[in-house]
XYZ file of C-alpha atoms in Angstrom:
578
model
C 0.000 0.000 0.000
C 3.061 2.481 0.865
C 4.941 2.159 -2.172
C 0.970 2.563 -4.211
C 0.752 6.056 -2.486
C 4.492 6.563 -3.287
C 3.587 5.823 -6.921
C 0.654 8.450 -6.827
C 2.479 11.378 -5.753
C 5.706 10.894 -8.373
C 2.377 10.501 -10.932
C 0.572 13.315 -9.241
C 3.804 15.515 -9.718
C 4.749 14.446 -13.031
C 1.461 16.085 -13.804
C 2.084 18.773 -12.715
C 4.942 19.353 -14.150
C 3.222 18.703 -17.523
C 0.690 21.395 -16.870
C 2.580 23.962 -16.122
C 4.802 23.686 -19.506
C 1.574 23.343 -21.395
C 0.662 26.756 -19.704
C 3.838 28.121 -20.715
C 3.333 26.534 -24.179
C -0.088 27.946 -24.471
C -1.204 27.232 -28.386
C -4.855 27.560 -29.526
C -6.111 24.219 -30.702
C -3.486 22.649 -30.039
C -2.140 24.271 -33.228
C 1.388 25.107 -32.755
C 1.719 26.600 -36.187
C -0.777 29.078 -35.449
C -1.536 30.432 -32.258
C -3.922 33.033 -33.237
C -6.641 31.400 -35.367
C -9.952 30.103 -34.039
C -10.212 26.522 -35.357
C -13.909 26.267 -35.159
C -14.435 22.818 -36.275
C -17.839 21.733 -37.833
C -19.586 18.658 -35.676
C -16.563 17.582 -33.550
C -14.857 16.983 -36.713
C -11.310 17.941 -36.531
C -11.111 18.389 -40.551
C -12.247 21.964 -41.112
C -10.937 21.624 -45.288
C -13.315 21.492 -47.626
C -13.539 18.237 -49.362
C -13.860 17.372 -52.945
C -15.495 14.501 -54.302
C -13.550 12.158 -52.896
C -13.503 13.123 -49.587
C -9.916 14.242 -49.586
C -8.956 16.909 -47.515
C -8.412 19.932 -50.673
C -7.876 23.152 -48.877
C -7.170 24.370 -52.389
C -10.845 23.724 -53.793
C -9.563 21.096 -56.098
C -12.259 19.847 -58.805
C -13.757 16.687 -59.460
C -10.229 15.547 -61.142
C -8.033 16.574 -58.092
C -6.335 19.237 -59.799
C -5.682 22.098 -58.204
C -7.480 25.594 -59.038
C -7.096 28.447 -56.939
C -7.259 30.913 -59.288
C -11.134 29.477 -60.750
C -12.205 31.926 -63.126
C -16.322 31.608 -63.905
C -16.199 31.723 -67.947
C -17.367 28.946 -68.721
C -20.056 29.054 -66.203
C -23.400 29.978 -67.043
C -23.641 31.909 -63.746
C -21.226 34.372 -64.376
C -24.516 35.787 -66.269
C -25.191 38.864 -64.415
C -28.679 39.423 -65.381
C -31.453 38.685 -63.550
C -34.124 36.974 -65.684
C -37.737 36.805 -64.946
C -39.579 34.056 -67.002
C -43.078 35.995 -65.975
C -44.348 33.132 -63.824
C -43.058 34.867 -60.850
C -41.529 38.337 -58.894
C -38.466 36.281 -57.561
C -35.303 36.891 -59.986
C -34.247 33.831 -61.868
C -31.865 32.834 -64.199
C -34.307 30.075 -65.557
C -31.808 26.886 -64.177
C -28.953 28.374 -66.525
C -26.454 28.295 -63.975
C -25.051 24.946 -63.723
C -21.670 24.289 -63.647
C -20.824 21.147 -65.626
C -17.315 20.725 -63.864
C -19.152 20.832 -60.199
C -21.729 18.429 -58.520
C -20.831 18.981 -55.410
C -24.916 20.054 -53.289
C -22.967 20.790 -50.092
C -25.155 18.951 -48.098
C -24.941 18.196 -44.758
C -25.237 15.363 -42.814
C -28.671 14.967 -42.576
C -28.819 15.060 -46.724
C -31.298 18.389 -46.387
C -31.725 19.504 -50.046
C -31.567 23.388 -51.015
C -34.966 23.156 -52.470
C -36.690 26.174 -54.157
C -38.025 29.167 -52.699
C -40.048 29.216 -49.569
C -41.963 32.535 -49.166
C -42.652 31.887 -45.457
C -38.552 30.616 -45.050
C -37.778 34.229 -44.561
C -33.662 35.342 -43.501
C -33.348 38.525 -41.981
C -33.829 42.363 -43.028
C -33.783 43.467 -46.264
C -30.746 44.903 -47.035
C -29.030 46.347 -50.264
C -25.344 47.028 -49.640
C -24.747 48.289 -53.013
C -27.279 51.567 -52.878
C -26.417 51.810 -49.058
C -25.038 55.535 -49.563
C -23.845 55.038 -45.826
C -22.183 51.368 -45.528
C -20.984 50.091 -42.602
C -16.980 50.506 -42.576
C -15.772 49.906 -39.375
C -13.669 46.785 -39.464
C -11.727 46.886 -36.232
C -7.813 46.858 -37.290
C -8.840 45.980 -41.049
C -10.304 49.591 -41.270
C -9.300 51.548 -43.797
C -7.874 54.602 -42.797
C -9.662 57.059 -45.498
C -13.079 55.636 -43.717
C -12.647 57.513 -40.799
C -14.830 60.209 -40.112
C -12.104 62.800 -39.763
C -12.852 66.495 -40.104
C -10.923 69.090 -41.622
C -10.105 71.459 -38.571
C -7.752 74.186 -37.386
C -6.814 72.748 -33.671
C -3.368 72.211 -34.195
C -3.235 75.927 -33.815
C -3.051 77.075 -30.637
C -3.119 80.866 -29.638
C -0.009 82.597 -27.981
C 1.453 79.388 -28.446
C 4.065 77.482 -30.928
C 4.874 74.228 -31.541
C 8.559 73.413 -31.011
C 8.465 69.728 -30.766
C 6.653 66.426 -32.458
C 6.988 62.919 -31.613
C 4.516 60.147 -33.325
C 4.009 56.809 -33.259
C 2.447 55.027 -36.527
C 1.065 51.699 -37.131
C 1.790 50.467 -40.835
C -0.324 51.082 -43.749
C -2.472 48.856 -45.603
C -1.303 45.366 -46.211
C -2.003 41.709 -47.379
C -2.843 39.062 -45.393
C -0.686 36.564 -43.648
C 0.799 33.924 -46.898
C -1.442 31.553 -44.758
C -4.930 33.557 -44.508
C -4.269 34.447 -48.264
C -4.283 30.738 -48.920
C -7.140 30.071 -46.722
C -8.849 33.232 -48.747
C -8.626 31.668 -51.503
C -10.924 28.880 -51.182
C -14.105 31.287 -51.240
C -13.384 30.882 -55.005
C -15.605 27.750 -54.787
C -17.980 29.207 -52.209
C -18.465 32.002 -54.734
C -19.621 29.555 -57.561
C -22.225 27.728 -55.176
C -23.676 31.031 -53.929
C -24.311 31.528 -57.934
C -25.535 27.991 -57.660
C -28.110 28.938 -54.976
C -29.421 32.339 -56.908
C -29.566 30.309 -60.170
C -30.057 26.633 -60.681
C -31.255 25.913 -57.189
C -33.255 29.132 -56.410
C -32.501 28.553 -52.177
C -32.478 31.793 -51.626
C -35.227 33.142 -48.757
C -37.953 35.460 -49.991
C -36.839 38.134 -47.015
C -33.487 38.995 -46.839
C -32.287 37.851 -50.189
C -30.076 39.179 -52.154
C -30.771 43.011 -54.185
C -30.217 42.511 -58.061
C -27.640 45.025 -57.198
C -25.519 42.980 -54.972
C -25.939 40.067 -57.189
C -24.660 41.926 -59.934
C -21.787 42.784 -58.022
C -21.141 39.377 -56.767
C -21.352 37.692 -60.078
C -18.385 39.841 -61.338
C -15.849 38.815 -58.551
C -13.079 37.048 -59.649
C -9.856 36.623 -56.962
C -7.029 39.137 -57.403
C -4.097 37.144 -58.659
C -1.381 39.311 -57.707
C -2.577 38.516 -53.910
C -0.305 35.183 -53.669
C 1.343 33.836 -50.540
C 4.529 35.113 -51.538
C 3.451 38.337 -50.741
C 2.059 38.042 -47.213
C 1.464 40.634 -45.281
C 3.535 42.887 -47.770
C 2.021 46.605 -47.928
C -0.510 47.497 -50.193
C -0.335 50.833 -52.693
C -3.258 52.052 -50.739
C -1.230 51.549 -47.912
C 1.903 53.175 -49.401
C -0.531 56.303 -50.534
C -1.903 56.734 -46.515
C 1.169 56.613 -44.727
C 2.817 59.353 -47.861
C -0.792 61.708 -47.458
C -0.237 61.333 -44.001
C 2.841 62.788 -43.716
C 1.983 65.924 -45.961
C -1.029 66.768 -43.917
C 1.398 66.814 -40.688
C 3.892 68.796 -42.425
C 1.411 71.990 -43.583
C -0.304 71.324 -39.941
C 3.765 71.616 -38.360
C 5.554 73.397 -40.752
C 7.968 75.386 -38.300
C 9.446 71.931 -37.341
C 8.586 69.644 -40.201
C 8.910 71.798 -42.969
C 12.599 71.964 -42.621
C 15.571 70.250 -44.838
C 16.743 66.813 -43.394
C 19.246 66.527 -40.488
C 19.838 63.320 -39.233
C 19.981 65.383 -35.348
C 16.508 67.231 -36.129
C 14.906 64.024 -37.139
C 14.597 60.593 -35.574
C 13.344 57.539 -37.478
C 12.745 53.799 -36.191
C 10.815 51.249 -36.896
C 10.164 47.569 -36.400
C 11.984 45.281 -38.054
C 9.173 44.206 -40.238
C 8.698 44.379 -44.327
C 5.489 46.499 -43.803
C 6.726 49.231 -41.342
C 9.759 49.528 -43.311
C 8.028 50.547 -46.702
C 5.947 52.232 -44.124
C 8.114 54.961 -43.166
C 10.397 54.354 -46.508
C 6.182 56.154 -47.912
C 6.355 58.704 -44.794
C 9.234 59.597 -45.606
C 8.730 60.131 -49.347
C 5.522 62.499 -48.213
C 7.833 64.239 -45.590
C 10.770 64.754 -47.940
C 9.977 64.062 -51.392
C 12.762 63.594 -53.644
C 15.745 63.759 -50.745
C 13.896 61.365 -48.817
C 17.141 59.112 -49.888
C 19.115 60.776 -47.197
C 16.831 60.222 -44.563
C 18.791 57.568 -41.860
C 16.441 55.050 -39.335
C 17.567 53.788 -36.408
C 16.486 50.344 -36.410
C 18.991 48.709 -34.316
C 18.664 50.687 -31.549
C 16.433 50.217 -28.323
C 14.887 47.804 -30.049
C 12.702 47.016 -27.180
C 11.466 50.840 -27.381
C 9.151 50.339 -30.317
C 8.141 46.121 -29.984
C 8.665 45.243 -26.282
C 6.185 42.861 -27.025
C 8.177 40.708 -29.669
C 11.781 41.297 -28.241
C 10.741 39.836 -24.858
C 9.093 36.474 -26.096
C 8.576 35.035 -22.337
C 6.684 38.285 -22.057
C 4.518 37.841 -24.801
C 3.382 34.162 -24.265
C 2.862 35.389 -20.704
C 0.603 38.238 -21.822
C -1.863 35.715 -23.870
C -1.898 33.398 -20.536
C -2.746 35.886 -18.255
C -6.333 35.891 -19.747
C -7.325 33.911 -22.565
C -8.896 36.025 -24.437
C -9.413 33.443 -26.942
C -12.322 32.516 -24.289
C -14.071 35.482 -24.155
C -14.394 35.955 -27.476
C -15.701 32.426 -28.207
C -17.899 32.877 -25.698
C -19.320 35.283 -27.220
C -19.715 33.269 -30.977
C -21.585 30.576 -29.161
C -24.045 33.595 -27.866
C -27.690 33.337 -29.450
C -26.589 36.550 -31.318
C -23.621 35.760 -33.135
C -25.876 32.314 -33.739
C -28.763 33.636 -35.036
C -25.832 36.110 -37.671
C -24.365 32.853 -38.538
C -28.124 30.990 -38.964
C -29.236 34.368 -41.054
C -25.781 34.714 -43.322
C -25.825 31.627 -44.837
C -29.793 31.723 -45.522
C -29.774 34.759 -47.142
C -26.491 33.110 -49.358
C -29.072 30.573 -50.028
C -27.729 27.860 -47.862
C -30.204 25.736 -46.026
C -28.182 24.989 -42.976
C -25.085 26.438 -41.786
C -21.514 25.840 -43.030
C -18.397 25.789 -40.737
C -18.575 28.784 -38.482
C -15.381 29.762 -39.581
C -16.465 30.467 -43.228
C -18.235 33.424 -41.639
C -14.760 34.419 -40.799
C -13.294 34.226 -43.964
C -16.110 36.132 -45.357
C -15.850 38.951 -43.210
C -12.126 39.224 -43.312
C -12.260 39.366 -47.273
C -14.790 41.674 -47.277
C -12.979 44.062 -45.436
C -9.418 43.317 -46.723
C -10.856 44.353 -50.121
C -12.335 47.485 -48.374
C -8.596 48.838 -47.341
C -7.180 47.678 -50.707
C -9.732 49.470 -52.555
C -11.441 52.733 -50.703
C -13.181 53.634 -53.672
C -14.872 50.288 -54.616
C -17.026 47.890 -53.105
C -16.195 44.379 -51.833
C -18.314 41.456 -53.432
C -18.083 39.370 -49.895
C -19.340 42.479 -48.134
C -23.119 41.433 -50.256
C -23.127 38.213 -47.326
C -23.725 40.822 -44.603
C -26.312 43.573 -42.800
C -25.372 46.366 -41.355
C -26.629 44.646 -37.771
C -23.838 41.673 -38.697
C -21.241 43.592 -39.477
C -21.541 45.467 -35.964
C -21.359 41.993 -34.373
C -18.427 41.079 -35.940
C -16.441 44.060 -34.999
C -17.492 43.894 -31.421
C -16.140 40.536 -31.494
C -12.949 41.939 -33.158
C -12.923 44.388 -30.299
C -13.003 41.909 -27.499
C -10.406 39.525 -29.146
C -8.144 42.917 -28.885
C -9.684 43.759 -25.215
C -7.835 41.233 -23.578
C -5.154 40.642 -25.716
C -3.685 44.340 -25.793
C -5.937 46.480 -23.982
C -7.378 46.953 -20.820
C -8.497 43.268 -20.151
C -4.845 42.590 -20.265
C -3.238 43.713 -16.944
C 0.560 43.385 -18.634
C -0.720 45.717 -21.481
C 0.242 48.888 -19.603
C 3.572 47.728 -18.722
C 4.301 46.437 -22.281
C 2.980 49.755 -23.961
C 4.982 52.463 -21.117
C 8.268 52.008 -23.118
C 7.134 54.011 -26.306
C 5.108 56.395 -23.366
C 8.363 56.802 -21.627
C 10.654 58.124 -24.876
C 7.486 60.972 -25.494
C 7.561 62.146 -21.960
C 11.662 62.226 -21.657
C 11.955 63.814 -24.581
C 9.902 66.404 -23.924
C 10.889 66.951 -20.534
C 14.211 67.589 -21.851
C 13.395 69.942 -23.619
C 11.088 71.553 -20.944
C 14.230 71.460 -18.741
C 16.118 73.415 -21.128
C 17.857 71.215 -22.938
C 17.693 71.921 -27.005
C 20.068 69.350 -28.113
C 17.664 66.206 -29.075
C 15.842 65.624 -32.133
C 12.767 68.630 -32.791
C 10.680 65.272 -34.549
C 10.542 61.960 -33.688
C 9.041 58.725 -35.403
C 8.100 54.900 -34.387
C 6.519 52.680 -36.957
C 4.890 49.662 -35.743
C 2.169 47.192 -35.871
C -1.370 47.179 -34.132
C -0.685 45.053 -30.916
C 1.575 47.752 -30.026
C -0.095 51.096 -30.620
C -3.080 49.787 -28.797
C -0.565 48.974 -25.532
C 0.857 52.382 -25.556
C -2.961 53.510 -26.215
C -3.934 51.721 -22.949
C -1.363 52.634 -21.181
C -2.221 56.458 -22.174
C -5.978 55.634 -20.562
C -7.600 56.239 -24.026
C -10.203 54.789 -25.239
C -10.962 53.522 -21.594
C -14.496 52.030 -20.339
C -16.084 52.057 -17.244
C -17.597 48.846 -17.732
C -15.214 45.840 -18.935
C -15.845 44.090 -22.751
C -17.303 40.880 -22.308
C -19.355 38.122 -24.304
C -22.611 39.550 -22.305
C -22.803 43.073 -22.459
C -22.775 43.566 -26.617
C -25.986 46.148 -26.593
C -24.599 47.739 -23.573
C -21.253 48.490 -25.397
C -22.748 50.188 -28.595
C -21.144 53.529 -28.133
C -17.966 51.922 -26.470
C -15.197 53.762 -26.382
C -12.816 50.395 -26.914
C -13.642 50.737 -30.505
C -10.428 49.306 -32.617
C -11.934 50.743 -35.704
C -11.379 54.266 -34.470
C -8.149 53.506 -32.366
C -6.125 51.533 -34.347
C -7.301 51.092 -37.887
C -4.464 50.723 -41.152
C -2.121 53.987 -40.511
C -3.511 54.362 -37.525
C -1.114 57.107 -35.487
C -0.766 58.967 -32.299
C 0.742 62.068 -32.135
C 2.036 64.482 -29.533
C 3.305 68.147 -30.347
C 4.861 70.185 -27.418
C 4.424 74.114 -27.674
C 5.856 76.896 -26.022
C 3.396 79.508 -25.015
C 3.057 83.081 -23.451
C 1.686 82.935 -19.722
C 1.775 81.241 -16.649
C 1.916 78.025 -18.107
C 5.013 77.919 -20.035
C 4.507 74.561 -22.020
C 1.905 72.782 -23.171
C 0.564 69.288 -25.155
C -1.589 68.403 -27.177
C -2.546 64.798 -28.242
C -4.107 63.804 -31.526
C -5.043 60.321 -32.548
C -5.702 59.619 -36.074
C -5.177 63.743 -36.058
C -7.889 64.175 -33.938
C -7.644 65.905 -30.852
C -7.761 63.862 -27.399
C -10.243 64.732 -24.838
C -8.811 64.592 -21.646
C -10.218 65.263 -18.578
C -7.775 66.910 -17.085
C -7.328 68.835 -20.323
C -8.628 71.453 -22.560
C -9.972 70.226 -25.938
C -6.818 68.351 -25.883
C -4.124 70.792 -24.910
C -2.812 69.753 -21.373
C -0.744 72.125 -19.532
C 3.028 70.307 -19.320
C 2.367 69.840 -15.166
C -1.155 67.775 -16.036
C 0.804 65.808 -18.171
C 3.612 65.045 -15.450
C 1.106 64.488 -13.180
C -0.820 61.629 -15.381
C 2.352 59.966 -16.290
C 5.359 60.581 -14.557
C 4.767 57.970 -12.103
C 4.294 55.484 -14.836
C 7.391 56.379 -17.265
C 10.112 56.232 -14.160
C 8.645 52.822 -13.395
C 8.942 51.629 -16.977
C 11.652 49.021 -17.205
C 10.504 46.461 -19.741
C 14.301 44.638 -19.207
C 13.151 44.038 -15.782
C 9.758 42.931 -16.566
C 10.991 39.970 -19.130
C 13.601 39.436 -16.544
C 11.217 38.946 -13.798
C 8.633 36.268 -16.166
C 11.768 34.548 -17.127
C 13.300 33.953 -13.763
C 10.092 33.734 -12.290
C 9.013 30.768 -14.870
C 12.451 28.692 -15.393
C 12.677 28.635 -11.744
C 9.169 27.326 -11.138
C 9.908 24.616 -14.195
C 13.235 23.735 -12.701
C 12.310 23.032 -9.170
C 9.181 20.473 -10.162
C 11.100 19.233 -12.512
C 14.051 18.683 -9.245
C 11.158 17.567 -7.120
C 9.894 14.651 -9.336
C 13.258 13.716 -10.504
C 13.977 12.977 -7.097
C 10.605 11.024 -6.140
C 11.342 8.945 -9.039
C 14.467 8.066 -8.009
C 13.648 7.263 -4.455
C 10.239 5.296 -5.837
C 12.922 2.779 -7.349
C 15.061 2.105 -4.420
């Protein structure tokens, strides 16, 4: 019986020892190869491809031979036909069965063999909708948002009277860009989705009577075909959209700043950095450009120094794997897709595509992230996948956006403050120089970075703060949240800080612009702070800002913890075979 119990504890603490490197391990899914995607899997099955005839897993859409086709083009498809036919039997548009696809027989059924069937006037969707004469669409896409669909006004409060700016400093996420390689491979599936939506409007006719599809967005639809210069080998590369906002956004700050930005190049004057990324380089290589035009060539960035300044979260690794475990916010927001909500969006989606029961969950996903990637590529033009959604659906998504982004690098994140004081902590010591009397440092100063990190120096600035936390529940009581990524961290997103010197008893003063519009805070003045508010708010913060410390802290604190279970079971092992 004593060596049973013996046996117990070395298997109780081997288990332990397990769990805690799992926690340190954290993956989603058990997914090691991608940590940030929501496997949603469709009846327990863990095979999320879509199958071709054969049942073999084809996440490339292959057709009936095997071969693969991402690039399916819909010529020789009858329902590439664009016009909506009426045979006068009925008011329900028709393209009188022409749209069969000879190379396809796939009915995507599912596994109770339901049939699309025709139309059922009493098998209504959801509101009638018509995205393409919307003349106010919904374009607020959390951190997909293009920048040009912000409501920003034209406005003159960058100039302050009796006062003059002497100092900028900025901090930038990148512009516009691709997908990962793997999402744009993932993308590129809804080729075959596309052809059995067609399917539904034509041959089939499984579309509801409410909520269908306007002849409008069916036009639109029809005459999708995938970009082919989008191709892995360009993920996550920067878009010309997003080479044209970051160079626009530069030349509006310079006629805004002109006494500081307005003058020639000098490496002292100016400071550049940026992440060592592909997209925040030709990021600030297009700043640049706007800032300097033709001698932008002599401009110098200081990549390889302080690295930690502008991506604490990257350059301490321990860190970041510690952030994600703190709370999974990978819980919250799935929480919130299995609310009756988000249900009834995915239920209501695919019926009004014509489906009679619902697909994986996570071709909603795909849907919506298409839809608004081909928003930011193209501002002036409409996205065919943005036809699947209401206005209603696309607010759901973003809030679910939002929460992912709550606890992952905002204020449901207790490490998010800590992480995002380091880019804090060069604005306020710079300009405290300066308000010291010291002239020597640079008069303009630049970060370029990524969205994770604009939103921790964001939260650690208190903006964009609720009262109430995010969560899975509260949705409707969140509908003019201030935690709205759209507006805080969309492509080109930027902060921006300008110090002035001004006549009175307040000799310097702040103000703070985000997406160059002003900050309201409290303590402040339609976002000019007097230089002692802003001391006040943050000084305690900055001087105990030491992100060094903080990854030296998680690492020692989590080896140690691994090394001692490991010591401890080692040595009941041992003594459980003497």
């Amino acid at each position: 019986m004593w060596r049973s119990s013996r046996l117990d504890i070395g298997v109780a603490l081997f288990l332990l020892v397990l769990y805690v490197n799992a926690q340190q391990n954290w993956q989603t899914n058990g997914n090691p190869q991608n940590p940030g995607q929501n496997n949603w899997q469709n009846s327990g099955q863990p095979n999320t491809n879509w199958q071709n005839n054969n049942g073999q897993p084809n996440p490339n859409w292959q057709n009936n031979n095997n071969n693969p086709n991402p690039n399916w083009q819909n010529s020789n498809n009858p329902n590439s036909n664009s016009n909506w036919q009426n045979n006068g039997q009925n008011d329900n548009w028709s393209n009188n069965g022409q749209g069969q696809n000879n190379n396809n027989n796939n009915n995507w059924q599912n596994q109770n063999n339901q049939q699309y069937g025709n139309n059922n006037s009493q098998d209504d969707c959801c509101e009638d909708y018509c995205y393409v004469t919307d003349e106010e669409p919904y374009l607020n896409f959390a951190t997909k948002t293009a920048y040009d669909s912000l409501n920003r006004r034209s406005n003159s409060q960058h100039l302050v009277p009796e006062c003059t700016p002497i100092q900028f400093w900025t901090i930038i996420r990148h512009g516009t860009r691709l997908p990962s390689a793997e999402k744009i491979e993932k993308l590129r599936g809804l080729n075959r989705l596309h052809e059995e939506i067609l399917m539904n409007y034509g041959k089939r006719r499984s579309y509801p009577d409410k909520g269908r599809l306007c002849r409008e967005d069916y036009d639109l639809f029809t005459r999708w075909r995938w970009n082919d210069t989008v191709t892995p080998e360009r993920g996550n590369a920067l878009t010309s959209q997003g080479v044209e906002d970051l160079k626009l956004l530069a030349s509006r700050y310079k006629s805004k700043y002109s006494q500081i930005l307005q003058a020639p190049y000098d490496e002292r004057a100016f400071y550049f950095q940026y992440e060592n990324l592909d997209r925040t380089h030709d990021s600030y290589q297009a700043y640049i450009e706007g800032l300097f035009g033709s001698e932008a060539y002599r401009v110098h960035a200081n990549t390889l120094n302080d690295e930690r300044l502008s991506k604490p979260d990257d350059s301490c690794r321990t860190l970041e794997e510690r952030q994600t475990q703190t709370i999974d916010f990978r819980n919250e927001y799935h929480s919130f897709t299995f609310s009756a909500d988000y249900s009834k969006m995915v239920h209501d989606v695919f019926k009004r595509l014509g489906f009679r029961y619902n697909l994986n969950a996570s071709v909603i996903s795909d849907m919506y992230d298409l839809c608004r990637y081909e928003k930011a590529w193209n501002v002036q033009q409409r996205s065919a996948w943005c036809i699947a959604f209401t206005k209603s659906h696309l607010k759901l998504l973003e809030y679910g956006e939002d929460l992912k982004h709550y606890y992952k690098s905002g204020y449901g994140n207790r490490l998010s403050e800590r992480i995002g004081c380091s880019p804090l902590k060069d604005l306020y010591e710079r300009f405290e120089k300066t308000v010291n009397g010291d002239n020597t440092g640079p008069k303009a100063t630049f970060f370029f970075t990524k969205a994770a990190t604009l939103l921790n120096v964001l939260t650690a600035m208190g903006i964009g703060k609720e009262y109430t936390p995010l969560t899975a529940q509260n949705y409707y009581q969140h509908s003019r949240r201030k935690w709205r990524t759209s507006e805080l961290s969309p492509f080109a997103g930027n902060l921006a800080a300008i110090l002035y010197e001004c006549r009175g008893s307040e000799k310097y003063k702040v103000m703070f612009f985000l997406n160059e519009m002003p900050v309201e805070f409290p303590e402040c003045s339609v976002g000019l702070c007097n230089w002692s508010s802003v001391e006040q708010k943050y000084q305690g913060l900055v001087k105990n800002c030491n992100v060094n410390d903080l990854c030296s802290e998680n690492l020692a604190s989590t080896s140690s913890l691994s090394y001692i279970l490991y010591a401890v079971t080692a040595a009941t092992l041992l003594y459980l075979r003497i």
